[in-house]
Backbone as a chain_set.jsonl record, in Angstrom:
{"seq": "MTTSADSTAIDQAKRPLLDGYDVVDIAEALRRSPHIRSVDDVSPGDKAVWFRDAGGTGYTLSLTDVEPIPEDGPQGEAYPWDAVAAAIGNHPDFVSAELVSKPIGLNLDTITAVTRTDFEYTLKLTAAFRPRADSAEEEPPASVDRILEAVGQLRSRSDDNPDAVVFDASAGLLEHIAGTWDQQDDQTRQRAVTLALALGL", "coords": {"N": [[-72.634, 53.559, 110.405], [-74.294, 50.124, 111.257], [-72.455, 46.641, 111.154], [-73.29, 43.709, 111.068], [-71.275, 41.886, 112.438], [-69.73, 44.283, 113.643], [-72.648, 43.872, 115.306], [-72.262, 41.331, 116.51], [-69.919, 41.203, 117.715], [-70.893, 43.095, 119.812], [-72.432, 42.052, 120.991], [-71.572, 39.573, 122.444], [-69.612, 41.361, 123.849], [-70.949, 41.563, 126.352], [-72.512, 39.421, 127.091], [-72.862, 37.848, 130.089], [-70.223, 36.252, 132.222], [-71.103, 33.702, 133.831], [-73.159, 32.443, 133.222], [-76.571, 31.61, 134.325], [-79.139, 30.19, 134.754], [-77.725, 27.755, 134.238], [-77.792, 25.704, 136.155], [-80.243, 25.219, 136.672], [-80.306, 23.852, 134.7], [-78.705, 21.061, 134.961], [-79.135, 19.873, 137.366], [-82.167, 19.359, 136.146], [-81.279, 17.956, 135.153], [-79.337, 15.94, 136.421], [-82.642, 14.647, 137.778], [-84.055, 12.875, 135.7], [-82.341, 10.861, 135.652], [-82.228, 7.094, 136.288], [-80.936, 5.947, 138.201], [-80.805, 8.193, 140.142], [-81.405, 9.578, 142.706], [-83.091, 12.162, 144.496], [-83.571, 15.031, 143.645], [-82.466, 18.198, 144.719], [-84.535, 21.117, 144.704], [-82.683, 24.148, 142.547], [-82.348, 27.482, 142.415], [-81.435, 29.956, 139.44], [-78.233, 31.034, 138.758], [-77.271, 29.414, 141.64], [-74.861, 28.09, 143.09], [-74.399, 24.952, 143.869], [-75.233, 22.124, 143.683], [-77.717, 19.747, 145.513], [-78.143, 16.362, 146.1], [-79.419, 13.025, 145.59], [-78.104, 9.877, 145.55], [-78.714, 6.568, 144.192], [-78.602, 4.902, 146.003], [-78.527, 5.899, 148.69], [-77.166, 7.928, 149.512], [-75.816, 11.252, 150.226], [-75.15, 13.826, 148.069], [-72.396, 16.925, 147.358], [-72.991, 18.918, 144.64], [-70.735, 20.852, 143.494], [-70.548, 23.697, 141.299], [-67.39, 24.537, 140.456], [-65.919, 25.645, 138.592], [-66.279, 28.11, 135.738], [-66.16, 28.641, 132.207], [-65.476, 30.955, 128.616], [-66.737, 28.489, 125.854], [-63.75, 28.45, 123.537], [-64.345, 29.627, 120.492], [-63.198, 27.619, 118.138], [-63.766, 25.891, 119.21], [-65.404, 22.707, 120.635], [-69.237, 21.706, 119.253], [-72.172, 21.731, 119.12], [-76.861, -0.911, 138.291], [-75.853, 2.295, 138.404], [-72.306, 3.756, 139.452], [-71.697, 6.808, 141.416], [-70.843, 9.243, 139.85], [-70.627, 8.116, 137.918], [-73.765, 8.344, 137.177], [-73.9, 11.333, 137.023], [-72.416, 12.395, 135.395], [-73.62, 10.776, 133.167], [-76.126, 11.532, 133.348], [-75.698, 15.101, 132.907], [-74.746, 15.325, 130.834], [-76.465, 13.72, 129.283], [-78.34, 15.569, 128.433], [-79.991, 17.912, 126.623], [-79.156, 20.364, 126.379], [-76.736, 20.357, 126.676], [-73.292, 19.751, 125.499], [-71.642, 17.669, 126.05], [-70.31, 15.654, 128.907], [-68.143, 14.867, 131.17], [-65.577, 12.707, 133.209], [-62.776, 13.718, 134.767], [-60.068, 13.326, 133.363], [-56.614, 12.371, 134.275], [-53.358, 11.688, 134.703], [-52.897, 8.964, 135.652], [-55.235, 7.653, 135.703], [-58.739, 8.431, 136.204], [-60.39, 11.078, 136.878], [-62.121, 10.419, 139.371], [-64.659, 11.505, 141.185], [-64.765, 14.641, 138.935], [-65.553, 16.309, 136.675], [-66.04, 17.244, 133.717], [-68.457, 19.791, 132.107], [-70.219, 20.641, 128.986], [-71.831, 22.967, 127.766], [-74.441, 24.33, 125.167], [-74.528, 27.131, 125.863], [-72.261, 27.826, 124.769], [-70.055, 27.447, 127.257], [-67.714, 25.777, 129.724], [-67.611, 23.676, 132.345], [-66.583, 22.565, 135.038], [-66.993, 20.122, 137.537], [-67.611, 19.762, 140.866], [-67.151, 16.417, 143.055], [-68.71, 15.734, 145.821], [-68.618, 13.615, 148.734], [-71.931, 14.74, 150.447], [-73.29, 15.175, 153.635], [-76.354, 14.962, 155.053], [-78.976, 15.956, 157.84], [-81.85, 14.278, 159.119], [-85.21, 15.754, 157.656], [-86.798, 15.273, 159.679], [-85.634, 14.914, 162.454], [-83.06, 15.25, 164.96], [-80.751, 14.322, 164.664], [-77.488, 13.467, 162.952], [-77.742, 12.024, 159.653], [-77.341, 8.807, 158.527], [-74.063, 8.15, 156.953], [-74.07, 6.185, 154.85], [-75.196, 3.016, 154.414], [-73.411, 0.136, 156.542], [-73.368, -2.036, 154.453], [-72.556, -1.632, 152.093], [-70.011, -1.11, 152.253], [-69.588, -2.822, 153.347], [-69.794, -5.345, 150.492], [-67.809, -3.444, 148.309], [-65.085, -4.321, 149.809], [-65.783, -7.295, 149.531], [-65.365, -7.759, 146.983], [-63.188, -5.897, 146.69], [-61.609, -8.582, 147.794], [-62.247, -10.173, 145.951], [-60.045, -10.33, 143.707], [-57.982, -10.925, 140.983], [-54.007, -13.028, 142.643], [-52.776, -12.224, 140.949], [-52.91, -10.161, 140.031], [-51.355, -7.083, 139.574], [-52.452, -5.087, 141.092], [-52.921, -6.329, 143.723], [-51.561, -5.798, 146.191], [-52.842, -3.565, 146.661], [-54.786, -3.759, 147.342], [-55.775, -4.789, 148.795], [-54.813, -4.018, 151.094], [-56.671, -2.57, 151.054], [-59.025, -2.455, 151.672], [-58.749, -4.229, 154.249], [-59.002, -2.517, 155.033], [-61.001, -1.312, 155.371], [-62.558, -2.982, 156.315], [-61.96, -3.061, 158.666], [-63.132, -0.265, 159.581], [-65.539, -1.2, 159.718], [-66.38, -2.282, 161.222], [-66.369, -1.508, 162.517], [-68.281, 0.88, 162.625], [-70.422, 2.513, 164.125], [-68.43, 3.664, 166.248], [-67.327, 5.419, 164.88], [-66.199, 8.717, 163.515], [-68.909, 11.244, 161.595], [-66.317, 12.202, 159.662], [-64.67, 9.621, 159.233], [-66.008, 8.213, 158.469], [-67.27, 9.396, 155.79], [-65.599, 9.077, 154.21], [-64.399, 6.533, 154.078], [-66.752, 5.299, 152.946], [-66.264, 6.662, 150.339], [-63.596, 6.139, 149.396], [-64.826, 2.999, 149.823], [-66.07, 3.414, 147.082], [-64.874, 4.395, 145.37], [-62.58, 2.369, 145.251], [-64.342, 0.057, 144.955], [-64.953, -0.657, 141.857]], "CA": [[-73.784, 52.028, 110.257], [-73.479, 49.473, 112.44], [-72.627, 45.537, 110.603], [-74.207, 42.188, 111.49], [-70.255, 41.853, 112.908], [-70.518, 44.727, 114.581], [-73.269, 43.863, 116.575], [-72.405, 40.009, 116.483], [-68.738, 41.87, 119.162], [-71.02, 44.336, 120.955], [-73.13, 40.727, 121.751], [-70.177, 39.13, 122.946], [-68.656, 41.773, 124.602], [-72.687, 42.34, 126.966], [-72.109, 38.18, 127.852], [-72.612, 36.517, 130.924], [-69.688, 35.393, 132.538], [-72.147, 32.824, 134.185], [-75.014, 31.231, 132.609], [-76.612, 31.648, 135.373], [-79.527, 28.703, 134.244], [-77.18, 26.646, 133.519], [-77.541, 25.05, 137.859], [-81.048, 25.215, 136.896], [-80.5, 22.412, 133.488], [-78.181, 20.606, 135.608], [-80.56, 18.95, 138.616], [-82.883, 18.969, 136.13], [-80.651, 16.155, 134.298], [-79.9, 14.694, 137.613], [-83.757, 13.974, 138.096], [-83.866, 11.979, 135.387], [-81.11, 10.52, 136.145], [-82.87, 6.825, 136.961], [-79.731, 6.106, 139.132], [-80.672, 9.069, 141.154], [-83.176, 9.022, 144.137], [-84.194, 12.893, 143.971], [-81.8, 16.463, 143.711], [-82.853, 20.041, 145.957], [-84.345, 22.907, 143.764], [-82.177, 25.137, 142.275], [-82.626, 28.411, 141.722], [-80.611, 30.342, 139.461], [-76.887, 32.026, 139.725], [-76.36, 29.274, 142.71], [-73.196, 27.711, 142.801], [-74.443, 23.301, 144.121], [-76.876, 21.032, 143.41], [-77.548, 19.178, 147.052], [-78.794, 15.185, 145.368], [-79.515, 11.797, 146.429], [-77.744, 8.842, 144.583], [-80.03, 5.315, 144.215], [-78.966, 3.583, 147.339], [-79.72, 7.011, 149.823], [-75.927, 8.712, 150.081], [-76.62, 12.148, 149.971], [-73.484, 14.849, 147.343], [-73.121, 17.661, 146.373], [-72.195, 19.213, 142.777], [-70.213, 22.348, 143.261], [-69.371, 23.868, 140.354], [-66.322, 25.409, 140.786], [-64.607, 26.86, 137.63], [-66.459, 28.163, 134.522], [-65.179, 29.375, 131.61], [-66.882, 30.337, 128.015], [-65.885, 28.097, 125.271], [-63.066, 29.65, 122.41], [-64.967, 29.793, 118.777], [-62.909, 26.712, 117.591], [-64.515, 24.302, 120.151], [-66.79, 21.819, 120.496], [-70.693, 22.437, 119.777], [-72.633, 20.634, 119.616], [-76.504, -0.25, 138.873], [-74.385, 2.921, 138.372], [-71.764, 4.742, 140.103], [-72.962, 7.956, 141.074], [-70.027, 9.896, 139.019], [-71.028, 7.305, 135.636], [-75.114, 8.728, 136.703], [-74.184, 12.341, 136.603], [-72.056, 12.749, 133.693], [-74.103, 10.541, 131.751], [-77.138, 12.849, 132.929], [-76.02, 16.239, 132.649], [-74.434, 14.794, 129.052], [-77.715, 13.924, 127.924], [-79.591, 16.372, 128.653], [-79.968, 18.874, 125.465], [-78.468, 22.276, 127.043], [-75.054, 20.039, 127.864], [-73.404, 19.497, 123.96], [-71.182, 16.606, 126.583], [-70.123, 15.74, 130.26], [-66.727, 13.882, 130.973], [-64.588, 12.646, 134.123], [-61.321, 14.462, 134.257], [-58.703, 12.324, 132.987], [-55.492, 12.441, 135.011], [-51.919, 10.206, 134.679], [-52.839, 7.542, 136.272], [-56.812, 7.097, 135.184], [-60.119, 9.445, 135.893], [-60.757, 11.913, 138.6], [-63.448, 10.698, 139.898], [-64.755, 13.369, 142.034], [-64.114, 15.992, 139.019], [-66.599, 16.113, 135.375], [-65.915, 18.735, 132.917], [-69.779, 20.02, 131.341], [-69.927, 21.963, 127.639], [-73.143, 23.637, 127.576], [-74.409, 24.094, 124.478], [-74.503, 27.96, 124.638], [-70.53, 27.688, 124.692], [-69.518, 27.368, 128.516], [-67.137, 24.688, 130.403], [-67.637, 24.12, 133.501], [-65.309, 21.908, 136.15], [-68.077, 19.863, 138.68], [-66.288, 18.592, 141.741], [-68.347, 15.789, 143.777], [-68.991, 15.433, 147.141], [-70.101, 13.276, 149.647], [-72.4, 15.588, 151.967], [-74.668, 14.895, 154.947], [-77.527, 16.062, 155.589], [-79.541, 15.911, 159.094], [-83.021, 13.913, 157.756], [-86.533, 16.433, 157.868], [-88.548, 14.622, 161.17], [-84.833, 14.307, 162.999], [-82.48, 16.824, 164.601], [-79.808, 13.437, 164.428], [-76.971, 13.472, 161.634], [-78.357, 10.873, 158.755], [-75.96, 8.079, 158.581], [-73.505, 8.039, 155.284], [-74.691, 5.196, 154.051], [-74.98, 2.173, 154.879], [-72.162, -0.544, 156.107], [-73.654, -3.278, 153.176], [-72.744, -0.583, 150.903], [-68.629, -0.949, 153.057], [-68.99, -4.53, 152.832], [-69.659, -5.11, 149.439], [-66.707, -2.894, 148.026], [-64.91, -5.424, 150.587], [-66.311, -8.493, 148.88], [-65.079, -6.526, 144.897], [-61.802, -5.961, 147.032], [-60.778, -9.589, 148.15], [-61.912, -11.494, 144.825], [-59.482, -9.736, 142.902], [-57.248, -12.335, 141.233], [-53.415, -12.613, 143.536], [-52.011, -11.486, 139.984], [-53.112, -8.755, 140.067], [-50.13, -5.781, 140.227], [-52.589, -3.958, 142.226], [-53.636, -7.012, 144.677], [-51.231, -5.568, 147.585], [-54.039, -2.46, 147.471], [-56.427, -4.027, 146.759], [-56.313, -6.229, 149.969], [-54.986, -3.419, 152.319], [-57.796, -1.386, 151.749], [-60.277, -3.894, 152.234], [-59.2, -4.899, 155.19], [-59.181, -0.978, 156.347], [-62.91, -1.181, 154.677], [-63.4, -3.802, 156.811], [-62.302, -2.793, 160.378], [-64.008, 0.424, 159.744], [-67.448, -1.497, 158.554], [-66.695, -3.383, 162.236], [-66.181, -0.252, 164.021], [-68.747, 1.414, 162.227], [-70.736, 2.98, 165.293], [-67.676, 4.191, 166.741], [-66.818, 5.775, 163.678], [-66.839, 10.394, 163.063], [-68.858, 10.959, 160.834], [-65.757, 11.928, 158.453], [-64.681, 8.456, 158.818], [-67.572, 6.955, 157.173], [-67.55, 10.013, 155.354], [-63.956, 9.199, 153.406], [-64.673, 5.376, 153.969], [-67.285, 5.459, 152.327], [-66.258, 7.212, 148.83], [-63.271, 5.177, 149.137], [-65.334, 1.418, 149.025], [-66.663, 3.645, 145.723], [-63.823, 4.206, 144.249], [-62.254, 0.958, 144.702], [-65.547, -1.002, 145.073], [-65.58, -0.817, 140.768]], "C": [[-73.048, 51.271, 111.345], [-73.904, 47.806, 111.443], [-72.713, 44.864, 111.463], [-72.418, 42.232, 111.958], [-70.104, 42.526, 114.138], [-71.306, 44.525, 116.036], [-73.587, 42.237, 117.109], [-70.702, 40.739, 118.455], [-69.558, 42.186, 120.875], [-71.968, 42.695, 121.82], [-72.758, 40.116, 122.726], [-69.669, 39.732, 123.669], [-69.597, 42.284, 126.6], [-72.957, 40.645, 127.309], [-71.743, 38.257, 129.187], [-71.09, 36.271, 131.188], [-70.029, 34.016, 132.842], [-73.051, 33.009, 133.5], [-75.258, 31.438, 133.54], [-77.763, 30.198, 135.134], [-78.797, 28.174, 133.657], [-77.82, 24.95, 134.7], [-78.741, 24.321, 137.755], [-81.557, 23.225, 135.582], [-79.726, 21.573, 134.092], [-78.93, 19.455, 136.256], [-82.125, 19.121, 137.656], [-82.225, 17.479, 134.835], [-81.009, 15.219, 135.325], [-81.098, 14.006, 137.38], [-83.898, 13.747, 137.231], [-82.995, 11.048, 134.803], [-81.7, 8.791, 136.892], [-81.433, 6.695, 137.983], [-79.826, 7.13, 140.508], [-81.838, 9.515, 141.19], [-84.416, 10.607, 143.977], [-83.076, 14.091, 144.407], [-83.36, 17.15, 144.668], [-83.358, 20.238, 144.416], [-83.277, 23.607, 144.049], [-83.316, 26.078, 141.822], [-81.101, 29.32, 140.669], [-79.667, 31.177, 139.207], [-77.171, 31.204, 141.267], [-75.86, 28.284, 142.258], [-73.457, 25.638, 142.54], [-75.581, 23.172, 143.87], [-76.297, 19.881, 144.914], [-78.352, 17.84, 146.077], [-78.466, 13.632, 146.079], [-79.502, 10.55, 145.405], [-78.965, 7.662, 144.617], [-80.113, 5.226, 145.68], [-78.943, 4.719, 148.792], [-78.486, 7.839, 150.084], [-76.015, 9.486, 149.191], [-75.179, 13.478, 148.843], [-73.972, 15.686, 147.085], [-72.485, 18.205, 145.558], [-72.284, 20.54, 142.664], [-70.078, 22.991, 141.781], [-68.531, 25.195, 140.461], [-65.929, 25.835, 139.783], [-65.489, 27.303, 136.698], [-65.936, 29.043, 133.486], [-65.751, 29.07, 129.921], [-65.153, 29.824, 126.338], [-64.943, 28.438, 123.721], [-64.206, 29.231, 121.257], [-65.05, 28.664, 117.828], [-63.256, 25.596, 118.222], [-65.176, 23.615, 120.037], [-68.125, 22.328, 120.817], [-71.114, 20.843, 119.589], [-73.128, 20.489, 121.117], [-75.032, 1.053, 139.125], [-73.654, 3.591, 140.028], [-72.461, 6.654, 140.189], [-71.628, 9.264, 139.929], [-70.742, 9.675, 138.069], [-72.391, 8.748, 135.69], [-74.505, 10.053, 136.024], [-73.819, 12.812, 135.753], [-72.873, 12.625, 132.265], [-75.863, 11.678, 131.628], [-77.482, 13.774, 132.686], [-75.397, 15.782, 130.354], [-75.549, 14.297, 128.128], [-78.592, 14.344, 127.491], [-79.222, 18.465, 127.239], [-80.254, 20.25, 125.502], [-77.343, 21.417, 126.898], [-74.973, 19.129, 126.622], [-71.743, 17.275, 125.573], [-70.638, 16.76, 128.284], [-69.149, 14.595, 130.864], [-66.417, 14.273, 131.742], [-63.384, 13.005, 133.209], [-60.287, 13.461, 133.626], [-56.957, 13.312, 133.677], [-54.187, 11.724, 135.129], [-51.836, 8.617, 134.205], [-54.024, 7.289, 136.24], [-57.496, 8.532, 135.245], [-59.855, 9.597, 136.668], [-62.376, 11.756, 138.676], [-64.305, 11.235, 140.462], [-64.601, 14.637, 140.878], [-64.359, 15.637, 137.274], [-66.316, 17.607, 134.958], [-67.159, 18.356, 132.034], [-69.23, 20.623, 130.466], [-71.237, 21.786, 127.818], [-72.881, 24.115, 126.254], [-74.466, 25.258, 124.387], [-72.362, 28.71, 125.105], [-70.086, 28.003, 125.888], [-68.488, 26.837, 129.222], [-66.848, 24.697, 131.55], [-66.904, 22.677, 134.152], [-66.964, 21.904, 137.22], [-67.772, 19.404, 139.646], [-67.812, 17.847, 142.833], [-67.93, 15.766, 145.004], [-69.19, 15.307, 147.54], [-70.626, 14.521, 150.489], [-73.703, 14.957, 152.614], [-75.215, 15.249, 154.971], [-78.09, 15.558, 157.098], [-81.463, 15.19, 158.159], [-84.628, 15.038, 158.848], [-86.997, 16.586, 159.613], [-86.828, 14.804, 161.918], [-83.498, 14.749, 164.147], [-81.238, 15.745, 164.266], [-78.913, 13.258, 163.248], [-77.678, 11.485, 161.387], [-76.522, 9.603, 158.684], [-75.258, 8.297, 156.903], [-74.1, 7.771, 154.255], [-74.436, 3.913, 155.151], [-73.667, 0.573, 155.152], [-72.676, -2.079, 155.164], [-72.983, -2.815, 152.682], [-70.612, -1.064, 150.928], [-68.285, -2.488, 152.08], [-68.691, -4.739, 151.527], [-68.812, -4.497, 148.714], [-66.192, -3.767, 148.904], [-64.762, -6.564, 149.34], [-65.817, -8.449, 147.205], [-62.968, -6.727, 145.476], [-61.031, -7.253, 146.908], [-61.255, -10.583, 146.926], [-61.016, -10.854, 143.361], [-58.103, -10.885, 142.755], [-56.006, -11.417, 141.75], [-52.61, -12.02, 141.917], [-51.828, -10.243, 139.35], [-52.065, -7.733, 140.113], [-50.012, -4.83, 141.768], [-52.728, -4.9, 143.006], [-53.651, -6.52, 145.837], [-52.675, -4.514, 147.98], [-54.804, -2.221, 147.914], [-56.998, -4.747, 148.21], [-56.297, -5.65, 151.642], [-55.819, -2.719, 152.352], [-59.123, -2.209, 152.06], [-60.114, -4.481, 153.616], [-58.643, -3.911, 156.064], [-60.769, -0.465, 156.142], [-63.024, -1.587, 156.124], [-62.999, -3.644, 158.431], [-63.281, -1.557, 160.85], [-65.762, -0.044, 159.709], [-67.647, -1.932, 160.652], [-66.904, -2.493, 163.272], [-66.592, 0.559, 163.932], [-70.034, 3.023, 163.467], [-69.509, 3.437, 166.163], [-67.163, 4.811, 166.259], [-66.657, 7.747, 163.31], [-67.793, 9.629, 162.105], [-68.059, 11.536, 159.306], [-65.598, 11.459, 158.689], [-64.767, 8.102, 157.788], [-67.8, 8.093, 156.367], [-66.377, 9.627, 153.718], [-63.584, 7.844, 152.89], [-66.125, 4.895, 152.949], [-66.855, 6.224, 150.537], [-64.856, 6.535, 149.036], [-63.855, 3.953, 148.414], [-65.647, 1.935, 147.67], [-66.429, 3.698, 145.006], [-63.007, 3.291, 143.519], [-63.167, -0.27, 144.043], [-66.043, -1.28, 142.965], [-65.892, -2.643, 140.176]], "O": [[-72.012, 51.433, 111.989], [-75.048, 47.574, 111.051], [-72.336, 45.141, 112.601], [-72.209, 43.346, 111.477], [-70.2, 42.043, 115.266], [-70.994, 44.774, 117.201], [-74.552, 41.85, 117.768], [-70.752, 40.618, 119.679], [-69.329, 41.927, 122.056], [-72.01, 42.473, 123.03], [-73.382, 40.025, 123.783], [-69.029, 39.07, 124.487], [-69.16, 42.926, 127.555], [-73.95, 40.609, 128.035], [-70.627, 38.621, 129.559], [-70.543, 36.021, 130.114], [-69.413, 33.118, 132.267], [-73.659, 34.069, 133.35], [-74.245, 31.592, 134.222], [-77.235, 29.105, 135.34], [-79.003, 27.987, 132.458], [-78.108, 23.8, 134.366], [-78.86, 23.218, 138.289], [-82.335, 22.272, 135.589], [-80.187, 20.569, 133.548], [-79.24, 18.375, 135.753], [-83.178, 19.036, 138.288], [-82.662, 16.578, 134.12], [-81.895, 14.379, 135.482], [-81.013, 12.891, 136.865], [-84.194, 14.902, 136.924], [-82.991, 10.588, 133.661], [-81.719, 8.88, 138.119], [-81.062, 7.768, 138.458], [-79.205, 6.995, 141.563], [-82.785, 9.761, 140.443], [-85.606, 10.634, 143.662], [-82.122, 14.063, 145.185], [-84.493, 16.818, 145.017], [-82.899, 19.793, 143.364], [-82.817, 23.816, 145.172], [-84.412, 25.917, 141.286], [-79.952, 29.299, 141.109], [-80.04, 32.338, 139.374], [-77.321, 31.975, 142.215], [-76.209, 27.635, 141.272], [-73.005, 25.011, 141.582], [-76.609, 23.85, 143.836], [-75.194, 19.441, 145.238], [-79.196, 18.259, 145.285], [-77.56, 13.275, 146.832], [-80.426, 10.216, 144.663], [-80.073, 7.948, 145.071], [-81.088, 5.367, 146.419], [-79.348, 4.287, 149.872], [-78.681, 8.619, 151.016], [-76.179, 9.271, 147.99], [-74.206, 13.747, 149.547], [-75.135, 15.874, 146.728], [-71.263, 18.063, 145.616], [-73.139, 21.269, 142.162], [-69.175, 22.449, 141.144], [-68.842, 26.384, 140.524], [-65.293, 26.851, 140.066], [-65.987, 26.183, 136.591], [-65.335, 30.078, 133.776], [-66.219, 27.996, 129.543], [-64.021, 30.16, 125.992], [-65.658, 28.686, 122.75], [-64.907, 28.26, 121.543], [-65.971, 28.403, 117.053], [-63.057, 24.456, 117.803], [-65.884, 23.798, 119.047], [-68.463, 22.977, 121.808], [-70.753, 19.677, 119.748], [-73.557, 19.41, 121.524], [-73.916, 0.953, 139.637], [-74.147, 3.796, 141.137], [-73.201, 7.352, 139.496], [-72.219, 10.16, 139.326], [-71.387, 10.485, 137.403], [-72.395, 9.725, 134.94], [-74.48, 10.134, 134.796], [-74.486, 13.628, 135.117], [-72.992, 13.266, 131.221], [-76.458, 12.224, 130.699], [-78.628, 14.072, 132.348], [-75.757, 16.028, 129.203], [-75.67, 14.341, 126.904], [-79.413, 14.005, 126.64], [-78.56, 19.503, 127.242], [-81.09, 20.997, 124.993], [-76.465, 22.243, 127.144], [-75.754, 18.215, 126.355], [-71.436, 16.108, 125.331], [-70.583, 17.866, 128.82], [-69.567, 13.442, 130.964], [-66.455, 15.487, 131.942], [-63.039, 12.867, 132.036], [-60.147, 12.706, 134.588], [-56.501, 14.441, 133.502], [-54.253, 10.953, 136.086], [-51.374, 7.791, 133.418], [-54.171, 6.325, 136.991], [-57.104, 9.53, 134.64], [-59.223, 8.86, 137.425], [-63.349, 12.424, 138.327], [-65.049, 11.566, 139.539], [-64.341, 15.723, 141.397], [-63.596, 14.902, 136.648], [-66.346, 18.676, 135.567], [-67.267, 17.305, 131.403], [-68.125, 21.151, 130.595], [-71.779, 20.696, 128.0], [-71.738, 24.361, 125.871], [-74.502, 25.576, 123.198], [-71.741, 29.682, 125.535], [-69.531, 29.099, 125.817], [-67.963, 27.87, 129.638], [-66.011, 25.469, 132.017], [-66.807, 21.732, 133.369], [-67.715, 22.822, 137.552], [-67.525, 18.213, 139.463], [-68.878, 18.346, 143.193], [-66.722, 15.78, 145.244], [-70.121, 16.015, 147.925], [-69.846, 15.224, 151.131], [-74.729, 14.446, 152.165], [-74.981, 16.456, 154.918], [-77.46, 14.586, 157.515], [-81.993, 15.526, 157.1], [-84.923, 15.051, 160.044], [-87.337, 17.496, 160.369], [-87.598, 15.228, 161.055], [-82.607, 14.037, 163.682], [-80.49, 16.272, 163.442], [-79.557, 12.824, 162.292], [-77.916, 10.494, 162.077], [-75.299, 9.713, 158.77], [-75.923, 8.552, 155.899], [-74.515, 8.377, 153.268], [-73.805, 3.835, 156.206], [-73.139, 0.033, 154.18], [-72.132, -3.145, 155.449], [-72.121, -3.674, 152.499], [-69.989, -1.276, 149.887], [-67.61, -2.966, 151.168], [-67.556, -4.458, 151.141], [-68.863, -5.261, 147.751], [-67.154, -4.524, 149.038], [-63.882, -6.643, 148.482], [-66.111, -9.354, 146.424], [-62.002, -7.305, 144.978], [-60.033, -7.315, 146.191], [-60.74, -11.699, 146.859], [-61.407, -10.974, 142.2], [-57.454, -11.457, 143.632], [-54.968, -11.949, 142.145], [-51.698, -11.221, 142.131], [-51.075, -9.626, 138.597], [-51.939, -7.521, 141.319], [-49.088, -4.032, 141.931], [-52.669, -4.122, 143.959], [-54.619, -6.46, 146.594], [-53.35, -4.534, 149.01], [-55.414, -1.339, 148.52], [-58.123, -5.093, 148.57], [-56.868, -6.004, 152.673], [-56.057, -2.084, 153.38], [-59.996, -2.192, 152.928], [-61.021, -5.106, 154.164], [-58.099, -4.018, 157.163], [-61.421, 0.458, 156.63], [-63.448, -0.843, 157.008], [-63.73, -4.1, 159.31], [-63.972, -1.535, 161.869], [-66.796, 0.624, 159.685], [-68.717, -1.881, 161.26], [-67.381, -2.582, 164.403], [-66.145, 1.493, 164.597], [-70.133, 4.231, 163.254], [-70.021, 3.623, 167.266], [-66.174, 5.185, 166.889], [-67.488, 7.911, 162.416], [-67.839, 8.443, 161.779], [-68.597, 11.491, 158.2], [-66.425, 11.624, 159.585], [-64.175, 7.809, 156.749], [-68.952, 7.93, 155.965], [-66.536, 9.94, 152.538], [-62.891, 7.624, 151.896], [-66.035, 3.878, 152.262], [-67.664, 5.936, 149.655], [-65.17, 5.709, 148.179], [-63.728, 3.66, 147.225], [-65.565, 1.047, 146.822], [-66.98, 3.39, 143.949], [-62.706, 3.146, 142.334], [-62.954, -1.105, 143.163], [-67.074, -1.866, 142.635], [-66.495, -2.857, 139.125]]}, "num_chains": 1, "name": "protein.A"}
């Protein structure tokens, strides 16, 4: 005779390692965010979601790792990383979504998302630029204005801030890249955008 406990054990054993529909929920969550302009369609089993933030920059959100939650585990103008975490965290099929902590602060490109079906995803956020559909040329990663806005924020930091020297040096580098924008390759532009977004808080 099979007991309910035996049935539960069998069900757990048959349970797939990855819930393929969670990526669909992630895409849906991003579409609900007012800080995200567009999200590409995804299908169950896809490993990444491509979206564009309010400023027009494109990102690839990759599902780089997935682990089942232990039985005693938890139940139950924005920056792109904040918008992604908030959008996923507010979706009814997710318990939480948080930036990963590291010894010197938050890792702004890594998010941990916990589903109500007891899976924990590690999500990696990277800037990803695509050609426009109506043009063979690569779309510019971002407006230079965004870089210069970050420079202004960095320059406004008080001199008594212990990180003022780092902010000033970063501002100088970003100013140089912005001033030679047309001469920079896409990889350099992408890194400049990432740096500007990370430091222009």
